[in-house]
Amino acid sequence: MASQGKPVLYGYFRSSCSWRVRIAFALKGIEYDQVPINLVKDGGQQLTDQYKTVNPMQQVPAVTIDGITLSQSLAIIQYIDETRPGPRLLPADVQQRAQVRMISDLIASGIQPLQNIYVIQKIGEEKVQWAQHFINKGFKALESILKQTSGTYCFGNEISMADVCLVPQVYNAERFKVDLDQYPTIKRINQTLMELEAFKGTHPSCQPDTPDDLRA
């Protein structure tokens, strides 16, 4: 059972959307409990009536926090940022904040949904080619944008919500054998971020529900 008072994350070890929330919690130094929702076991535990009461969309992640339940990773991250101390994940400047949201949405809405587990299962045998096509399409746009906005990280020299979205998406690209050498800016930023504990410690290879054969 989850500890009273802590946020509770309903997620899946390899879900990039769940990983985003884990990273945000880590960057903010927030302790939380996890309830694993296996997206493939028993036909998908997210499809049970029990989980539907947590998230009617039957997706992960969902987070119970401060007496409410939130779904959709960017909404969760922005709530955490607005209610918890620690490093800002969205800039104070309104134009900079809009640019960080643009990058985040490009990944979270324009790339990731086209190669999530539900879509891939529907595609069948062509799933790798499908995923590669849409990741490459999105990464071409993202590379162009990051060449203009990046410093050390996606937007300047401070970690932001854009970085929280980038790392899980690069992990997905690697899973589907996308050639990251085509995207030097994306590759550089990802390598820099993966040196940080908030990103390493939340990696899919070291979660409570990570299968033994996938553990680092």
XYZ file of N, CA and C in Angstrom:
648
model
N 0.838 -1.197 0.000
C 0.000 0.000 0.000
C 0.873 1.247 0.000
N 0.392 2.306 -0.629
C 1.142 3.555 -0.660
C 1.137 4.216 0.702
N 2.222 4.923 0.989
C 2.297 5.654 2.243
C 1.389 6.869 2.195
N 0.684 7.123 3.290
C -0.230 8.256 3.329
C 0.554 9.552 3.229
N 0.079 10.459 2.402
C 0.718 11.747 2.269
C 1.653 11.858 1.082
N 2.242 10.756 0.651
C 3.109 10.801 -0.515
C 2.278 10.768 -1.790
N 2.741 11.440 -2.850
C 2.110 11.219 -4.150
C 2.245 9.752 -4.550
N 1.301 9.283 -5.322
C 1.328 7.905 -5.824
C 1.318 7.951 -7.344
N 2.324 7.325 -7.928
C 2.436 7.254 -9.384
C 1.997 5.890 -9.870
N 0.961 5.862 -10.678
C 0.544 4.653 -11.377
C 1.253 4.671 -12.724
N 2.159 3.724 -12.948
C 2.935 3.771 -14.181
C 3.435 2.412 -14.600
N 4.262 2.424 -15.621
C 4.845 1.208 -16.195
C 6.307 1.509 -16.468
N 7.171 0.576 -16.162
C 8.605 0.846 -16.202
C 9.078 1.400 -17.535
N 8.514 0.919 -18.652
C 8.994 1.308 -19.980
C 8.114 2.363 -20.651
N 7.115 2.823 -19.963
C 6.284 3.900 -20.495
C 7.064 5.210 -20.462
N 7.242 5.826 -21.629
C 7.982 7.088 -21.665
C 7.227 8.189 -20.935
N 5.900 8.135 -20.955
C 5.105 9.147 -20.251
C 5.277 9.001 -18.739
N 5.328 7.761 -18.264
C 5.583 7.527 -16.841
C 6.989 7.987 -16.467
N 7.943 7.719 -17.342
C 9.327 8.121 -17.064
C 9.438 9.634 -16.930
N 8.707 10.371 -17.760
C 8.733 11.839 -17.632
C 8.382 12.266 -16.211
N 7.347 11.659 -15.666
C 6.897 12.042 -14.319
C 7.932 11.625 -13.277
N 8.524 10.456 -13.443
C 9.582 10.031 -12.512
C 10.738 11.028 -12.519
N 11.121 11.495 -13.706
C 12.201 12.470 -13.805
C 11.823 13.765 -13.088
N 10.599 14.237 -13.308
C 10.161 15.481 -12.676
C 10.172 15.363 -11.161
N 9.677 14.250 -10.641
C 9.731 14.023 -9.196
C 11.187 14.047 -8.706
N 12.071 13.401 -9.442
C 13.475 13.332 -9.031
C 14.125 14.709 -9.048
N 13.868 15.484 -10.093
C 14.452 16.822 -10.176
C 13.987 17.711 -9.028
N 12.748 17.511 -8.612
C 12.185 18.304 -7.520
C 12.508 17.725 -6.141
N 13.086 16.525 -6.119
C 13.404 15.893 -4.842
C 12.179 15.420 -4.077
N 11.153 14.990 -4.802
C 9.882 14.587 -4.195
C 9.856 13.065 -4.028
N 9.602 12.614 -2.812
C 9.408 11.185 -2.579
C 7.993 10.795 -2.992
N 7.865 9.614 -3.560
C 6.558 9.158 -4.019
C 6.528 7.638 -3.993
N 5.338 7.098 -4.032
C 5.157 5.651 -4.130
C 4.729 5.300 -5.545
N 5.049 4.065 -5.934
C 4.674 3.602 -7.264
C 3.714 2.424 -7.187
N 2.710 2.454 -8.031
C 1.815 1.318 -8.239
C 1.998 0.868 -9.689
N 2.678 -0.248 -9.913
C 2.911 -0.701 -11.288
C 1.606 -1.107 -11.979
N 1.471 -0.657 -13.206
C 0.354 -1.050 -14.071
C 0.974 -1.668 -15.320
N 0.933 -2.987 -15.411
C 1.596 -3.677 -16.511
C 0.747 -3.560 -17.779
N 1.313 -2.941 -18.799
C 0.552 -2.650 -20.016
C 0.387 -3.852 -20.943
N 1.078 -4.957 -20.637
C 0.975 -6.137 -21.500
C 0.466 -7.378 -20.772
N 0.714 -7.484 -19.479
C 0.307 -8.663 -18.720
C -1.220 -8.750 -18.624
N -1.744 -9.947 -18.705
C -3.192 -10.188 -18.567
C -4.002 -9.353 -19.556
N -3.439 -9.126 -20.725
C -4.146 -8.316 -21.711
C -4.047 -6.827 -21.478
N -3.305 -6.419 -20.463
C -3.138 -4.996 -20.158
C -3.889 -4.603 -18.905
N -3.153 -4.416 -17.802
C -3.811 -4.085 -16.534
C -4.447 -2.701 -16.547
N -4.043 -1.858 -17.504
C -4.657 -0.530 -17.618
C -6.098 -0.612 -18.099
N -6.492 -1.777 -18.611
C -7.838 -1.937 -19.170
C -8.835 -2.492 -18.159
N -8.391 -2.733 -16.941
C -9.298 -3.271 -15.924
C -10.269 -2.211 -15.432
N -11.406 -2.654 -14.945
C -12.389 -1.728 -14.377
C -11.817 -1.012 -13.162
N -10.970 -1.712 -12.408
C -10.373 -1.106 -11.223
C -9.507 0.100 -11.601
N -8.666 -0.071 -12.625
C -7.810 1.058 -13.013
C -8.611 2.140 -13.727
N -9.680 1.767 -14.388
C -10.503 2.772 -15.078
C -11.054 3.801 -14.108
N -11.241 3.431 -12.843
C -11.701 4.407 -11.849
C -10.594 5.407 -11.512
N -9.335 5.017 -11.738
C -8.207 5.934 -11.511
C -8.025 6.844 -12.718
N -7.991 6.257 -13.897
C -7.829 7.017 -15.136
C -8.810 6.494 -16.174
N -9.898 7.214 -16.415
C -10.910 6.757 -17.369
C -10.357 6.526 -18.777
N -9.236 7.167 -19.119
C -8.626 6.971 -20.436
C -7.871 5.649 -20.502
N -7.665 5.018 -19.345
C -7.002 3.713 -19.254
C -5.591 3.744 -19.856
N -4.863 4.766 -19.472
C -3.474 4.930 -19.860
C -2.644 5.209 -18.617
N -1.332 5.084 -18.752
C -0.422 5.557 -17.711
C 0.348 6.752 -18.282
N 0.764 7.650 -17.395
C 0.660 7.594 -15.943
C -0.618 8.238 -15.436
N -0.861 7.969 -14.157
C -1.798 8.750 -13.360
C -1.108 8.995 -12.024
N -1.408 10.109 -11.404
C -0.808 10.458 -10.119
C -1.891 10.957 -9.178
N -1.918 10.386 -7.978
C -2.757 10.964 -6.930
C -1.848 11.845 -6.072
N -2.271 13.086 -5.886
C -1.445 14.074 -5.205
C -2.353 15.182 -4.668
N -2.126 15.560 -3.433
C -2.880 16.666 -2.824
C -4.388 16.466 -2.897
N -4.824 15.210 -2.799
C -6.253 14.935 -2.773
C -6.932 14.878 -4.127
N -6.146 14.974 -5.206
C -6.719 14.875 -6.550
C -5.960 13.813 -7.335
N -6.562 13.369 -8.422
C -5.898 12.433 -9.330
C -5.753 13.112 -10.679
N -4.516 13.100 -11.185
C -4.218 13.717 -12.472
C -3.708 12.660 -13.435
N -4.082 12.797 -14.692
C -3.485 12.000 -15.758
C -2.898 12.982 -16.774
N -2.256 12.443 -17.795
C -1.539 13.212 -18.814
C -0.256 13.795 -18.220
N 0.870 13.299 -18.708
C 2.152 13.579 -18.066
C 2.502 15.057 -18.014
N 2.212 15.825 -19.067
C 2.586 17.236 -19.033
C 1.742 18.012 -18.028
N 0.482 17.644 -17.884
C -0.355 18.280 -16.860
C 0.180 17.965 -15.468
N 0.610 16.725 -15.260
C 1.168 16.329 -13.966
C 2.451 17.105 -13.686
N 3.336 17.164 -14.671
C 4.616 17.856 -14.491
C 4.404 19.336 -14.200
N 3.487 19.958 -14.909
C 3.252 21.383 -14.676
C 2.622 21.626 -13.301
N 1.777 20.721 -12.850
C 1.221 20.850 -11.501
C 2.326 20.731 -10.456
N 3.203 19.734 -10.626
C 4.333 19.573 -9.704
C 5.183 20.841 -9.688
N 5.425 21.393 -10.856
C 6.277 22.581 -10.953
C 5.648 23.788 -10.268
N 4.337 23.884 -10.364
C 3.638 25.044 -9.814
C 3.373 24.930 -8.317
N 3.482 23.735 -7.763
C 3.112 23.541 -6.353
C 4.270 23.097 -5.470
N 5.430 22.819 -6.043
C 6.537 22.294 -5.268
C 7.784 23.144 -5.469
N 8.591 23.315 -4.404
C 9.850 24.048 -4.540
C 10.865 23.236 -5.326
N 12.001 23.869 -5.576
C 13.036 23.174 -6.330
C 13.248 23.851 -7.663
N 14.121 23.295 -8.477
C 14.421 23.922 -9.771
C 13.175 24.031 -10.640
N 13.040 25.199 -11.275
C 11.888 25.423 -12.154
C 12.006 24.549 -13.388
N 10.897 23.963 -13.797
C 10.863 23.174 -15.022
C 10.279 23.962 -16.187
N 9.730 25.123 -15.871
C 9.233 26.054 -16.889
C 9.794 27.437 -16.581
N 10.348 28.135 -17.572
C 10.938 29.450 -17.325
C 9.909 30.464 -16.839
N 10.387 31.475 -16.141
C 9.508 32.547 -15.658
C 9.046 33.437 -16.802
N 9.911 33.662 -17.770
C 9.580 34.524 -18.908
C 8.515 33.874 -19.781
N 7.500 34.620 -20.140
C 6.340 34.044 -20.822
C 6.700 33.504 -22.208
N 7.574 34.191 -22.945
C 7.942 33.704 -24.272
C 8.820 32.460 -24.177
N 9.749 32.464 -23.238
C 10.582 31.280 -23.042
C 9.748 30.088 -22.586
N 8.780 30.359 -21.722
C 7.895 29.292 -21.240
C 7.105 28.685 -22.408
N 6.656 29.542 -23.307
C 5.916 29.052 -24.471
C 6.800 28.176 -25.358
N 8.067 28.549 -25.498
C 8.976 27.751 -26.318
C 9.258 26.386 -25.694
N 9.426 26.350 -24.374
C 9.621 25.072 -23.696
C 8.379 24.199 -23.855
N 7.213 24.788 -23.728
C 5.980 24.018 -23.930
C 5.874 23.520 -25.370
N 6.309 24.342 -26.321
C 6.273 23.939 -27.729
C 7.122 22.697 -27.959
N 8.346 22.700 -27.436
C 9.235 21.548 -27.592
C 8.636 20.321 -26.910
N 8.123 20.526 -25.708
C 7.526 19.426 -24.949
C 6.331 18.838 -25.688
N 5.484 19.693 -26.219
C 4.300 19.214 -26.939
C 4.671 18.539 -28.253
N 5.716 19.032 -28.902
C 6.161 18.389 -30.137
C 6.473 16.914 -29.871
N 7.153 16.665 -28.750
C 7.495 15.291 -28.393
C 6.275 14.539 -27.884
N 5.572 15.133 -26.914
C 4.497 14.427 -26.214
C 3.247 14.241 -27.065
N 3.027 15.129 -28.019
C 1.836 15.028 -28.870
C 2.167 14.643 -30.314
N 3.325 15.113 -30.805
C 3.641 14.927 -32.212
C 4.459 13.693 -32.544
N 5.149 13.119 -31.546
C 6.004 11.953 -31.807
C 5.555 10.739 -31.013
N 5.568 10.843 -29.707
C 5.365 9.677 -28.839
C 4.056 8.921 -29.078
N 2.904 9.595 -29.237
C 1.663 8.824 -29.379
C 1.640 7.909 -30.600
N 2.428 8.239 -31.622
C 2.421 7.447 -32.846
C 3.222 6.155 -32.730
N 3.962 6.008 -31.616
C 4.672 4.735 -31.418
C 4.519 4.227 -29.987
N 3.366 4.557 -29.377
C 3.115 3.969 -28.058
C 2.582 2.540 -28.235
N 2.473 1.841 -27.130
C 2.200 0.403 -27.199
C 0.845 0.099 -27.842
N -0.150 0.929 -27.599
C -1.481 0.681 -28.153
C -1.460 0.777 -29.673
N -0.802 1.822 -30.189
C -0.722 2.005 -31.638
C 0.117 0.906 -32.273
N 1.253 0.603 -31.675
C 2.161 -0.406 -32.234
C 1.495 -1.774 -32.324
N 0.693 -2.104 -31.318
C -0.014 -3.387 -31.351
C -0.994 -3.447 -32.520
N -1.569 -2.306 -32.870
C -2.510 -2.266 -33.999
C -1.806 -2.365 -35.350
N -0.562 -1.911 -35.420
C 0.156 -1.880 -36.688
C 0.586 -3.276 -37.122
N 1.010 -4.096 -36.153
C 1.405 -5.467 -36.484
C 2.830 -5.564 -36.987
N 3.036 -6.316 -38.073
C 4.374 -6.665 -38.530
C 5.196 -5.467 -38.982
N 4.551 -4.405 -39.384
C 5.271 -3.223 -39.874
C 5.581 -2.230 -38.762
N 5.514 -2.685 -37.511
C 5.606 -1.743 -36.400
C 6.947 -1.024 -36.316
N 8.039 -1.709 -36.624
C 9.353 -1.064 -36.528
C 9.483 0.037 -37.580
N 9.112 -0.269 -38.808
C 9.185 0.731 -39.877
C 8.260 1.911 -39.585
N 7.076 1.611 -39.061
C 6.115 2.657 -38.684
C 6.727 3.582 -37.635
N 7.260 2.992 -36.580
C 7.837 3.786 -35.498
C 9.015 4.612 -35.995
N 9.888 4.001 -36.770
C 11.039 4.727 -37.299
C 10.600 5.917 -38.147
N 9.591 5.716 -38.973
C 9.114 6.789 -39.847
C 8.679 8.010 -39.040
N 7.857 7.778 -38.024
C 7.308 8.914 -37.293
C 8.307 9.509 -36.300
N 9.197 8.699 -35.766
C 10.252 9.268 -34.918
C 11.187 10.123 -35.763
N 11.581 9.621 -36.918
C 12.457 10.410 -37.783
C 11.795 11.703 -38.242
N 10.526 11.631 -38.580
C 9.801 12.842 -39.000
C 9.820 13.878 -37.878
N 9.535 13.429 -36.653
C 9.521 14.353 -35.530
C 10.907 14.844 -35.155
N 11.904 13.944 -35.216
C 13.263 14.328 -34.830
C 13.876 15.319 -35.818
N 13.499 15.250 -37.077
C 13.999 16.242 -38.039
C 13.541 17.644 -37.648
N 12.283 17.752 -37.266
C 11.769 19.052 -36.818
C 12.402 19.457 -35.499
N 12.501 18.506 -34.575
C 13.047 18.799 -33.257
C 14.511 19.219 -33.342
N 15.296 18.545 -34.163
C 16.705 18.903 -34.338
C 16.834 20.350 -34.823
N 16.008 20.729 -35.773
C 16.040 22.092 -36.301
C 15.725 23.123 -35.213
N 14.733 22.824 -34.390
C 14.346 23.742 -33.316
C 15.444 23.830 -32.257
N 15.975 22.676 -31.855
C 16.975 22.657 -30.784
C 18.281 23.332 -31.194
N 18.586 23.340 -32.475
C 19.770 24.069 -32.928
C 19.647 25.556 -32.604
N 18.418 26.044 -32.540
C 18.186 27.459 -32.248
C 18.017 27.727 -30.754
N 17.449 26.785 -30.016
C 17.079 27.058 -28.616
C 18.068 26.513 -27.595
N 18.876 25.546 -27.987
C 19.655 24.824 -26.977
C 20.907 25.568 -26.550
N 21.285 25.285 -25.291
C 22.603 25.573 -24.781
C 23.146 24.243 -24.339
N 23.344 24.100 -23.046
C 23.692 22.784 -22.511
C 22.525 21.819 -22.657
N 21.314 22.378 -22.500
C 20.099 21.557 -22.510
C 19.174 22.010 -23.639
N 17.962 21.508 -23.668
C 17.055 21.810 -24.783
C 16.780 23.300 -24.939
N 16.651 23.970 -23.798
C 16.392 25.410 -23.862
C 17.399 26.112 -22.959
N 18.438 26.628 -23.575
C 19.455 27.322 -22.799
C 20.245 26.378 -21.907
N 20.613 26.888 -20.741
C 21.503 26.153 -19.840
C 20.829 25.700 -18.551
N 19.502 25.712 -18.537
C 18.752 25.222 -17.384
C 17.878 24.055 -17.829
N 17.835 23.019 -17.015
C 16.966 21.881 -17.313
C 15.510 22.326 -17.263
N 14.729 21.869 -18.224
C 13.320 22.248 -18.296
C 12.458 21.041 -18.627
N 11.169 21.272 -18.708
C 10.229 20.220 -19.068
C 10.567 19.625 -20.437
N 11.183 20.411 -21.307
C 11.570 19.892 -22.618
C 12.582 18.757 -22.482
N 13.531 18.904 -21.561
C 14.516 17.851 -21.328
C 13.868 16.616 -20.719
N 12.899 16.843 -19.847
C 12.162 15.745 -19.221
C 11.455 14.901 -20.292
N 11.016 15.551 -21.357
C 10.365 14.832 -22.460
C 11.370 14.207 -23.419
N 12.496 14.867 -23.603
C 13.458 14.415 -24.609
C 14.041 13.041 -24.299
N 14.528 12.857 -23.079
C 15.264 11.627 -22.757
C 14.428 10.366 -22.972
N 13.196 10.286 -22.476
C 12.409 9.078 -22.756
C 12.150 8.843 -24.244
N 12.025 9.947 -25.003
C 11.782 9.764 -26.436
C 13.032 9.251 -27.151
N 14.202 9.678 -26.731
C 15.431 9.138 -27.309
C 15.567 7.651 -26.972
N 15.190 7.289 -25.758
C 15.193 5.874 -25.376
C 14.293 5.071 -26.317
N 13.121 5.591 -26.620
C 12.220 4.915 -27.567
C 12.858 4.818 -28.946
N 13.507 5.887 -29.372
C 14.162 5.879 -30.680
C 15.235 4.799 -30.731
N 15.984 4.648 -29.652
C 17.009 3.611 -29.604
C 16.391 2.219 -29.629
N 15.279 2.053 -28.951
C 14.591 0.754 -28.974
C 14.191 0.364 -30.390
N 13.786 1.365 -31.180
C 13.350 1.090 -32.551
C 14.476 1.288 -33.565
N 15.719 1.372 -33.048
C 16.921 1.390 -33.887
C 16.941 2.557 -34.875
N 16.518 3.718 -34.398
C 16.657 4.950 -35.175
C 18.120 5.400 -35.112
N 18.662 5.818 -36.238
C 20.052 6.281 -36.310
C 20.144 7.697 -35.735
N 20.631 7.802 -34.506
C 20.694 9.099 -33.835
C 21.832 9.972 -34.335
N 22.757 9.411 -35.102
C 23.836 10.228 -35.652
C 23.309 11.293 -36.609
N 22.102 11.091 -37.104
C 21.472 12.103 -37.969
C 21.087 13.358 -37.190
N 21.032 13.228 -35.861
C 20.504 14.302 -35.020
C 21.521 14.655 -33.938
N 22.610 15.328 -34.321
C 23.702 15.563 -33.367
C 23.313 16.402 -32.159
N 22.414 17.338 -32.338
C 22.009 18.173 -31.205
C 21.198 17.361 -30.203
N 20.246 16.591 -30.699
C 19.453 15.705 -29.845
C 20.370 14.725 -29.119
N 21.286 14.126 -29.847
C 22.192 13.129 -29.270
C 23.068 13.750 -28.186
N 23.603 14.940 -28.446
C 24.467 15.604 -27.467
C 23.718 15.928 -26.181
N 22.537 16.503 -26.320
C 21.763 16.884 -25.132
C 21.388 15.649 -24.325
N 20.956 14.601 -25.022
C 20.575 13.375 -24.322
C 21.752 12.790 -23.546
N 22.923 12.758 -24.154
C 24.101 12.218 -23.479
C 24.440 13.033 -22.237
N 24.302 14.345 -22.329
C 24.566 15.219 -21.180
C 23.571 14.956 -20.058
N 22.307 14.834 -20.406
C 21.268 14.611 -19.401
C 21.419 13.250 -18.730
N 21.831 12.258 -19.486
C 21.941 10.913 -18.931
C 23.123 10.756 -17.975
N 23.918 11.799 -17.825
C 24.956 11.803 -16.799
C 24.391 12.212 -15.437
N 23.174 12.734 -15.419
C 22.576 13.264 -14.192
C 21.742 12.198 -13.491
N 21.803 12.188 -12.167
C 21.145 11.135 -11.397
C 19.627 11.143 -11.586
N 19.033 12.314 -11.738
C 17.576 12.381 -11.911
C 17.115 11.618 -13.146
N 17.975 11.521 -14.139
C 17.646 10.806 -15.363
C 18.107 9.349 -15.285
N 19.302 9.127 -14.747
C 19.816 7.752 -14.615
C 18.989 6.934 -13.633
N 18.659 7.511 -12.487
C 17.980 6.772 -11.429
C 16.525 6.463 -11.710
N 15.967 7.111 -12.722
C 14.568 6.877 -13.094
C 14.445 6.052 -14.371
N 15.567 5.575 -14.882
C 15.613 4.835 -16.147
C 14.747 3.571 -16.060
N 14.153 3.160 -17.180
C 13.325 1.941 -17.180
C 14.041 0.674 -16.720
N 15.358 0.666 -16.767
C 16.102 -0.536 -16.392
C 16.198 -0.743 -14.891
N 15.724 0.213 -14.097
C 15.908 0.089 -12.646
C 14.664 0.468 -11.849
N 13.505 0.100 -12.367
C 12.254 0.385 -11.684
C 11.746 -0.842 -10.900
N 10.850 -0.639 -9.941
C 10.353 -1.778 -9.169
C 9.722 -2.868 -10.033
N 9.127 -2.496 -11.164
C 8.457 -3.473 -12.015
C 9.269 -3.866 -13.240
N 10.536 -3.476 -13.286
C 11.386 -3.884 -14.411
C 11.621 -5.391 -14.368
N 11.330 -6.099 -15.446
C 11.610 -7.545 -15.462
C 13.104 -7.805 -15.248
N 13.422 -8.921 -14.649
C 14.816 -9.245 -14.326
C 15.718 -9.237 -15.541
N 15.195 -9.694 -16.674
C 16.050 -9.785 -17.867
C 16.318 -8.433 -18.509
N 15.643 -7.387 -18.057
C 15.866 -6.043 -18.589
C 16.548 -5.113 -17.599
N 16.899 -5.642 -16.442
C 17.547 -4.805 -15.421
C 18.994 -4.524 -15.811
N 19.430 -3.315 -15.493
C 20.817 -2.920 -15.775
C 21.763 -3.652 -14.843
